[in-house]
Amino acid sequence: MKSILLKSSILVLSVLFSSSFKDKEITDPQNEIDIQEFQGKAIYVSKSTMDLGRWGARMSEEQKKQVQARLKNRLEKEYILSFNKEESLFYEDEQLDAMSGATDSWGKNFAPGKQYKNVKTNTQIQNQEFYGKQFLVKDKLQDIKWQLEKETKQIGNYTCFKATASIPTSDLTWYDFSWSRLRSTNDEETENDSTNTTIEEPKVAMTEVEAWYSPQIPVGHGPSEYWGLPGLILEVSAGNTTMLCTKLILNPEEQIEIEAPDKGKEITKAEYQETIVSKMKEFRNNRMGRRRG
């Protein structure tokens, strides 16, 4: 199943998902925004697609539907973004998985944990659990060089402007793992051990990102790694995944508390990725050792 997941297509599907979400409407209970005490909560629905590759060529349409249904809890998720002028907290709505009764112990090891961002201090703090061990990943916010476009569209009651960026794929998926990354690590080790003195720089895989933000909501926040635009990001498409804000509550009567995660071993994004790769190498070597035995 994991090998199928790793063949996810790298296609931006904004048009497809926008049409599938069109029955959702962003709601704003207040017409006026108090800039000084501005805060809010945004609900995002995330949808991903899969490219079954050679597996898919051997499957009937019915079998493909069955695979999609079994993996629905990975491909469709709901997230919550709480925010004020400077801070935000982004996390998956785990109640949704609890209601579906779906379990995915493997996927949980590579899913993003609660993510705190502070745009004033350029700080990101994220808690991650990897095979029962808690980590507190502290680092700078993802550096994104946005290209602001003139194109606009309406999302709910908000006029949104388009922005695009090209970001290293590994920077967007630092909490995730793919066997191809492990293979590339092995290739680098082989090159370093060889007598060939000509070493080519490896090509950096990039992900094209398309975001839609609304200056009517004057904060630089967004879901997941995305931030830094002159308005809240209401939709973002990257790779095979699109996130769309389906509900927005601004300045609710009850104060929204935003607290950064504080439990786990402190580590940077790069160090966390090294930990994952090292552990997966250990798993692979142990499995190969049992086969030889």
mmCIF file of C-alpha atoms in Angstrom:
data_model
loop_
_atom_site.group_PDB
_atom_site.id
_atom_site.type_symbol
_atom_site.label_atom_id
_atom_site.label_comp_id
_atom_site.label_asym_id
_atom_site.label_seq_id
_atom_site.Cartn_x
_atom_site.Cartn_y
_atom_site.Cartn_z
ATOM 1 C CA MET A 1 0.000 0.000 0.000
ATOM 2 C CA LYS A 2 2.846 2.384 0.852
ATOM 3 C CA SER A 3 4.430 1.792 -2.557
ATOM 4 C CA ILE A 4 1.183 2.847 -4.205
ATOM 5 C CA LEU A 5 1.069 6.012 -2.126
ATOM 6 C CA LEU A 6 4.597 6.929 -3.134
ATOM 7 C CA LYS A 7 3.452 7.084 -6.761
ATOM 8 C CA SER A 8 1.143 10.053 -6.089
ATOM 9 C CA SER A 9 1.068 12.331 -9.116
ATOM 10 C CA ILE A 10 2.678 15.743 -8.936
ATOM 11 C CA LEU A 11 -0.141 17.652 -10.592
ATOM 12 C CA VAL A 12 -1.857 20.841 -9.484
ATOM 13 C CA LEU A 13 -5.582 20.133 -9.507
ATOM 14 C CA SER A 14 -7.010 23.457 -8.414
ATOM 15 C CA VAL A 15 -9.786 23.505 -11.014
ATOM 16 C CA LEU A 16 -10.943 19.972 -10.205
ATOM 17 C CA PHE A 17 -11.044 20.511 -6.476
ATOM 18 C CA SER A 18 -12.557 23.984 -6.670
ATOM 19 C CA SER A 19 -15.538 22.496 -8.496
ATOM 20 C CA SER A 20 -15.846 19.674 -5.984
ATOM 21 C CA PHE A 21 -15.863 22.180 -3.126
ATOM 22 C CA LYS A 22 -18.266 24.679 -4.697
ATOM 23 C CA ASP A 23 -21.172 23.592 -2.520
ATOM 24 C CA LYS A 24 -19.218 24.779 0.535
ATOM 25 C CA GLU A 25 -19.573 28.409 1.578
ATOM 26 C CA ILE A 26 -17.232 30.416 3.745
ATOM 27 C CA THR A 27 -19.216 32.124 6.455
ATOM 28 C CA ASP A 28 -18.278 35.293 8.312
ATOM 29 C CA PRO A 29 -20.558 36.147 11.255
ATOM 30 C CA GLN A 30 -19.223 39.703 11.503
ATOM 31 C CA ASN A 31 -19.067 42.327 8.799
ATOM 32 C CA GLU A 32 -16.525 44.581 10.489
ATOM 33 C CA ILE A 33 -12.982 43.567 11.405
ATOM 34 C CA ASP A 34 -11.344 44.966 14.521
ATOM 35 C CA ILE A 35 -7.720 45.190 13.416
ATOM 36 C CA GLN A 36 -6.355 45.702 16.924
ATOM 37 C CA GLU A 37 -7.921 42.552 18.391
ATOM 38 C CA PHE A 38 -8.162 40.613 15.154
ATOM 39 C CA GLN A 39 -8.410 36.845 15.466
ATOM 40 C CA GLY A 40 -10.199 34.029 13.734
ATOM 41 C CA LYS A 41 -10.532 30.364 12.873
ATOM 42 C CA ALA A 42 -10.480 28.811 9.397
ATOM 43 C CA ILE A 43 -11.559 25.269 8.504
ATOM 44 C CA TYR A 44 -9.776 23.683 5.527
ATOM 45 C CA VAL A 45 -10.674 20.561 3.580
ATOM 46 C CA SER A 46 -7.698 18.826 1.988
ATOM 47 C CA LYS A 47 -8.020 16.464 -0.965
ATOM 48 C CA SER A 48 -5.269 14.503 -2.689
ATOM 49 C CA THR A 49 -5.203 12.335 -5.781
ATOM 50 C CA MET A 50 -3.230 9.193 -6.596
ATOM 51 C CA ASP A 51 -1.527 7.902 -9.695
ATOM 52 C CA LEU A 52 -1.598 4.118 -9.416
ATOM 53 C CA GLY A 53 0.974 3.790 -12.190
ATOM 54 C CA ARG A 54 1.647 0.247 -13.400
ATOM 55 C CA TRP A 55 -0.562 -1.085 -10.617
ATOM 56 C CA GLY A 56 -3.487 0.874 -12.019
ATOM 57 C CA ALA A 57 -3.023 -0.542 -15.507
ATOM 58 C CA ARG A 58 -3.731 -4.025 -14.112
ATOM 59 C CA MET A 59 -6.797 -2.978 -12.114
ATOM 60 C CA SER A 60 -10.420 -2.790 -13.117
ATOM 61 C CA GLU A 61 -12.358 0.406 -12.433
ATOM 62 C CA GLU A 62 -14.052 -1.319 -9.523
ATOM 63 C CA GLN A 63 -10.700 -2.272 -7.976
ATOM 64 C CA LYS A 64 -9.463 1.315 -8.340
ATOM 65 C CA LYS A 65 -12.551 2.575 -6.515
ATOM 66 C CA GLN A 66 -11.944 0.072 -3.725
ATOM 67 C CA VAL A 67 -8.334 1.270 -3.295
ATOM 68 C CA GLN A 68 -9.468 4.906 -3.206
ATOM 69 C CA ALA A 69 -12.109 4.040 -0.603
ATOM 70 C CA ARG A 70 -9.602 2.209 1.627
ATOM 71 C CA LEU A 71 -7.212 5.152 1.490
ATOM 72 C CA LYS A 72 -9.842 7.852 1.899
ATOM 73 C CA ASN A 73 -8.618 8.741 5.393
ATOM 74 C CA ARG A 74 -5.231 9.612 3.864
ATOM 75 C CA LEU A 75 -6.544 11.372 0.767
ATOM 76 C CA GLU A 76 -9.262 13.499 2.374
ATOM 77 C CA LYS A 77 -8.678 15.379 5.631
ATOM 78 C CA GLU A 78 -9.991 18.370 7.547
ATOM 79 C CA TYR A 79 -7.753 20.910 9.268
ATOM 80 C CA ILE A 80 -8.225 23.870 11.598
ATOM 81 C CA LEU A 81 -6.197 27.091 11.522
ATOM 82 C CA SER A 82 -6.578 29.394 14.535
ATOM 83 C CA PHE A 83 -4.897 32.778 14.159
ATOM 84 C CA ASN A 84 -4.410 36.328 15.358
ATOM 85 C CA LYS A 85 -2.313 39.128 13.861
ATOM 86 C CA GLU A 86 1.044 37.465 14.623
ATOM 87 C CA GLU A 87 0.450 33.811 15.569
ATOM 88 C CA SER A 88 -1.306 30.770 14.148
ATOM 89 C CA LEU A 89 -1.885 27.150 15.130
ATOM 90 C CA PHE A 90 -2.610 24.589 12.399
ATOM 91 C CA TYR A 91 -3.680 21.018 13.116
ATOM 92 C CA GLU A 92 -5.731 18.131 11.780
ATOM 93 C CA ASP A 93 -9.277 17.705 13.035
ATOM 94 C CA GLU A 94 -8.761 14.273 14.566
ATOM 95 C CA GLN A 95 -12.449 14.002 15.430
ATOM 96 C CA LEU A 96 -13.082 13.400 11.738
ATOM 97 C CA ASP A 97 -10.902 10.253 11.744
ATOM 98 C CA ALA A 98 -12.469 9.110 14.999
ATOM 99 C CA MET A 99 -15.936 9.346 13.474
ATOM 100 C CA SER A 100 -14.884 7.350 10.398
ATOM 101 C CA GLY A 101 -13.304 4.655 12.549
ATOM 102 C CA ALA A 102 -10.296 4.635 10.224
ATOM 103 C CA THR A 103 -6.882 3.706 11.542
ATOM 104 C CA ASP A 104 -3.574 4.264 9.788
ATOM 105 C CA SER A 105 -0.694 3.513 12.134
ATOM 106 C CA TRP A 106 1.957 3.728 9.377
ATOM 107 C CA GLY A 107 0.683 7.034 8.015
ATOM 108 C CA LYS A 108 0.524 8.605 11.484
ATOM 109 C CA ASN A 109 4.320 8.380 11.727
ATOM 110 C CA PHE A 110 4.679 10.698 8.726
ATOM 111 C CA ALA A 111 1.734 13.027 9.237
ATOM 112 C CA PRO A 112 2.246 16.652 10.309
ATOM 113 C CA GLY A 113 1.674 17.364 13.983
ATOM 114 C CA LYS A 114 0.341 20.559 15.537
ATOM 115 C CA GLN A 115 2.129 23.483 13.897
ATOM 116 C CA TYR A 116 2.638 26.873 15.536
ATOM 117 C CA LYS A 117 3.852 29.815 13.456
ATOM 118 C CA ASN A 118 4.792 33.336 14.513
ATOM 119 C CA VAL A 119 5.223 35.698 11.566
ATOM 120 C CA LYS A 120 6.733 38.442 13.750
ATOM 121 C CA THR A 121 9.568 36.322 15.175
ATOM 122 C CA ASN A 122 9.923 34.110 12.049
ATOM 123 C CA THR A 123 9.437 31.015 14.212
ATOM 124 C CA GLN A 124 7.859 27.633 13.578
ATOM 125 C CA ILE A 125 7.325 25.033 16.310
ATOM 126 C CA GLN A 126 5.800 21.670 15.479
ATOM 127 C CA ASN A 127 5.319 18.568 17.562
ATOM 128 C CA GLN A 128 5.952 15.253 15.813
ATOM 129 C CA GLU A 129 5.543 11.667 16.966
ATOM 130 C CA PHE A 130 7.727 9.068 15.307
ATOM 131 C CA TYR A 131 7.198 5.465 16.413
ATOM 132 C CA GLY A 132 6.137 6.462 19.903
ATOM 133 C CA LYS A 133 8.839 9.075 20.489
ATOM 134 C CA GLN A 134 7.892 12.747 20.830
ATOM 135 C CA PHE A 135 9.877 15.469 19.041
ATOM 136 C CA LEU A 136 9.564 19.241 19.243
ATOM 137 C CA VAL A 137 10.747 20.617 15.911
ATOM 138 C CA LYS A 138 11.868 24.250 16.179
ATOM 139 C CA ASP A 139 13.003 26.150 13.112
ATOM 140 C CA LYS A 140 12.499 29.229 10.966
ATOM 141 C CA LEU A 141 9.420 29.641 8.813
ATOM 142 C CA GLN A 142 9.628 28.230 5.314
ATOM 143 C CA ASP A 143 11.288 30.774 3.011
ATOM 144 C CA ILE A 144 8.790 31.368 0.184
ATOM 145 C CA LYS A 145 9.431 33.792 -2.671
ATOM 146 C CA TRP A 146 5.890 34.505 -3.804
ATOM 147 C CA GLN A 147 5.084 35.892 -7.239
ATOM 148 C CA LEU A 148 1.959 38.055 -6.928
ATOM 149 C CA GLU A 149 -0.402 37.775 -9.898
ATOM 150 C CA LYS A 150 -3.248 40.015 -11.120
ATOM 151 C CA GLU A 151 -5.728 37.168 -11.534
ATOM 152 C CA THR A 152 -8.625 37.114 -9.067
ATOM 153 C CA LYS A 153 -11.494 34.834 -8.152
ATOM 154 C CA GLN A 154 -14.238 34.669 -5.558
ATOM 155 C CA ILE A 155 -14.042 32.179 -2.682
ATOM 156 C CA GLY A 156 -17.167 32.419 -0.582
ATOM 157 C CA ASN A 157 -17.704 36.113 0.189
ATOM 158 C CA TYR A 158 -14.064 37.055 -0.355
ATOM 159 C CA THR A 159 -12.200 38.347 -3.391
ATOM 160 C CA CYS A 160 -8.936 36.437 -3.667
ATOM 161 C CA PHE A 161 -5.748 37.150 -5.582
ATOM 162 C CA LYS A 162 -3.454 34.528 -7.079
ATOM 163 C CA ALA A 163 0.154 33.980 -6.008
ATOM 164 C CA THR A 164 2.617 31.364 -7.200
ATOM 165 C CA ALA A 165 5.921 29.999 -5.967
ATOM 166 C CA SER A 166 8.403 27.211 -6.630
ATOM 167 C CA ILE A 167 9.567 25.480 -3.434
ATOM 168 C CA PRO A 168 11.949 22.537 -2.895
ATOM 169 C CA THR A 169 9.732 19.502 -2.388
ATOM 170 C CA SER A 170 11.813 18.289 0.546
ATOM 171 C CA ASP A 171 11.170 21.587 2.366
ATOM 172 C CA LEU A 172 7.418 21.061 2.135
ATOM 173 C CA THR A 173 7.544 17.412 3.228
ATOM 174 C CA TRP A 174 10.308 17.453 5.851
ATOM 175 C CA TYR A 175 8.106 15.455 8.275
ATOM 176 C CA ASP A 176 7.412 12.770 5.642
ATOM 177 C CA PHE A 177 9.492 9.940 4.211
ATOM 178 C CA SER A 178 9.872 8.226 0.867
ATOM 179 C CA TRP A 179 11.976 5.218 -0.057
ATOM 180 C CA SER A 180 13.307 7.195 -3.024
ATOM 181 C CA ARG A 181 14.974 9.552 -0.537
ATOM 182 C CA LEU A 182 16.658 6.569 1.073
ATOM 183 C CA ARG A 183 17.846 5.335 -2.321
ATOM 184 C CA SER A 184 19.263 8.765 -3.167
ATOM 185 C CA THR A 185 21.159 8.751 0.142
ATOM 186 C CA ASN A 186 22.673 5.390 -0.759
ATOM 187 C CA ASP A 187 23.647 6.705 -4.193
ATOM 188 C CA GLU A 188 25.480 9.638 -2.604
ATOM 189 C CA GLU A 189 27.378 7.283 -0.291
ATOM 190 C CA THR A 190 28.374 5.111 -3.251
ATOM 191 C CA GLU A 191 29.632 8.146 -5.185
ATOM 192 C CA ASN A 192 31.691 9.352 -2.238
ATOM 193 C CA ASP A 193 33.316 5.924 -1.858
ATOM 194 C CA SER A 194 34.191 5.658 -5.544
ATOM 195 C CA THR A 195 37.435 6.820 -7.127
ATOM 196 C CA ASN A 196 35.547 9.026 -9.561
ATOM 197 C CA THR A 197 36.458 12.599 -8.641
ATOM 198 C CA THR A 198 33.730 14.135 -10.828
ATOM 199 C CA ILE A 199 30.646 14.560 -8.671
ATOM 200 C CA GLU A 200 27.587 16.214 -10.172
ATOM 201 C CA GLU A 201 25.301 18.265 -7.984
ATOM 202 C CA PRO A 202 22.014 16.394 -7.495
ATOM 203 C CA LYS A 203 18.988 18.066 -8.998
ATOM 204 C CA VAL A 204 16.632 19.537 -6.421
ATOM 205 C CA ALA A 205 13.040 18.444 -6.930
ATOM 206 C CA MET A 206 10.716 21.441 -6.889
ATOM 207 C CA THR A 207 6.991 21.745 -6.254
ATOM 208 C CA GLU A 208 4.957 24.400 -8.013
ATOM 209 C CA VAL A 209 2.535 26.083 -5.611
ATOM 210 C CA GLU A 210 -0.573 28.081 -6.456
ATOM 211 C CA ALA A 211 -2.224 30.054 -3.649
ATOM 212 C CA TRP A 212 -5.270 32.308 -3.401
ATOM 213 C CA TYR A 213 -5.276 34.935 -0.655
ATOM 214 C CA SER A 214 -7.699 37.666 0.402
ATOM 215 C CA PRO A 215 -6.472 41.117 1.506
ATOM 216 C CA GLN A 216 -9.910 41.489 3.156
ATOM 217 C CA ILE A 217 -8.484 39.279 5.933
ATOM 218 C CA PRO A 218 -5.298 41.214 6.826
ATOM 219 C CA VAL A 219 -3.025 38.504 8.226
ATOM 220 C CA GLY A 220 -0.037 36.736 6.660
ATOM 221 C CA HIS A 221 -1.116 33.239 7.689
ATOM 222 C CA GLY A 222 -2.047 30.119 5.779
ATOM 223 C CA PRO A 223 -2.351 26.355 6.159
ATOM 224 C CA SER A 224 0.597 23.974 6.515
ATOM 225 C CA GLU A 225 3.966 25.516 5.515
ATOM 226 C CA TYR A 226 2.366 28.399 3.617
ATOM 227 C CA TRP A 227 2.408 32.007 4.821
ATOM 228 C CA GLY A 228 3.760 35.450 3.943
ATOM 229 C CA LEU A 229 1.081 36.854 1.634
ATOM 230 C CA PRO A 230 -0.786 40.162 2.176
ATOM 231 C CA GLY A 231 -3.921 38.357 3.304
ATOM 232 C CA LEU A 232 -5.107 35.000 4.628
ATOM 233 C CA ILE A 233 -4.546 32.101 2.200
ATOM 234 C CA LEU A 234 -7.956 30.571 1.512
ATOM 235 C CA GLU A 235 -6.860 28.010 -1.082
ATOM 236 C CA VAL A 236 -3.537 26.419 -1.963
ATOM 237 C CA SER A 237 -2.615 23.709 -4.472
ATOM 238 C CA ALA A 238 0.752 21.968 -4.396
ATOM 239 C CA GLY A 239 1.747 18.671 -5.927
ATOM 240 C CA ASN A 240 -1.227 16.331 -5.808
ATOM 241 C CA THR A 241 -3.001 18.103 -2.941
ATOM 242 C CA THR A 242 -5.374 21.053 -2.702
ATOM 243 C CA MET A 243 -6.521 22.708 0.547
ATOM 244 C CA LEU A 244 -9.606 24.910 0.497
ATOM 245 C CA CYS A 245 -11.076 26.990 3.310
ATOM 246 C CA THR A 246 -14.725 25.984 3.665
ATOM 247 C CA LYS A 247 -15.612 27.919 6.818
ATOM 248 C CA LEU A 248 -14.243 31.114 8.331
ATOM 249 C CA ILE A 249 -15.093 32.648 11.692
ATOM 250 C CA LEU A 250 -13.671 36.105 12.417
ATOM 251 C CA ASN A 251 -13.508 37.772 15.832
ATOM 252 C CA PRO A 252 -15.727 35.325 17.729
ATOM 253 C CA GLU A 253 -17.048 36.427 21.102
ATOM 254 C CA GLU A 254 -15.017 33.744 22.859
ATOM 255 C CA GLN A 255 -11.266 34.471 22.932
ATOM 256 C CA ILE A 256 -9.166 32.089 20.813
ATOM 257 C CA GLU A 257 -6.164 30.742 22.695
ATOM 258 C CA ILE A 258 -3.067 30.003 20.616
ATOM 259 C CA GLU A 259 -0.357 28.067 22.437
ATOM 260 C CA ALA A 260 2.812 26.648 20.915
ATOM 261 C CA PRO A 261 3.521 22.920 21.451
ATOM 262 C CA ASP A 262 6.075 22.423 24.219
ATOM 263 C CA LYS A 263 6.642 18.680 24.659
ATOM 264 C CA GLY A 264 9.277 16.487 23.071
ATOM 265 C CA LYS A 265 12.965 16.412 22.227
ATOM 266 C CA GLU A 266 13.996 19.716 20.628
ATOM 267 C CA ILE A 267 15.309 19.281 17.108
ATOM 268 C CA THR A 268 15.499 21.163 13.775
ATOM 269 C CA LYS A 269 13.726 20.162 10.564
ATOM 270 C CA ALA A 270 16.976 18.886 9.033
ATOM 271 C CA GLU A 271 17.834 16.892 12.161
ATOM 272 C CA TYR A 272 14.340 15.399 12.251
ATOM 273 C CA GLN A 273 14.655 14.251 8.639
ATOM 274 C CA GLU A 274 18.055 12.690 9.408
ATOM 275 C CA THR A 275 16.421 10.820 12.311
ATOM 276 C CA ILE A 276 13.707 9.432 10.037
ATOM 277 C CA VAL A 277 16.158 8.321 7.341
ATOM 278 C CA SER A 278 18.436 6.664 9.905
ATOM 279 C CA LYS A 279 15.525 4.775 11.467
ATOM 280 C CA MET A 280 14.151 3.633 8.117
ATOM 281 C CA LYS A 281 17.607 2.377 7.129
ATOM 282 C CA GLU A 282 17.630 0.370 10.344
ATOM 283 C CA PHE A 283 14.192 -1.094 9.565
ATOM 284 C CA ARG A 284 15.272 -2.021 6.050
ATOM 285 C CA ASN A 285 18.523 -3.651 7.164
ATOM 286 C CA ASN A 286 16.742 -5.631 9.873
ATOM 287 C CA ARG A 287 14.163 -6.870 7.395
ATOM 288 C CA MET A 288 16.825 -7.882 4.869
ATOM 289 C CA GLY A 289 18.768 -9.629 7.638
ATOM 290 C CA ARG A 290 15.734 -11.725 8.567
ATOM 291 C CA ARG A 291 15.227 -12.708 4.939
ATOM 292 C CA ARG A 292 18.829 -13.868 4.592
ATOM 293 C CA GLY A 293 18.467 -15.847 7.821
#
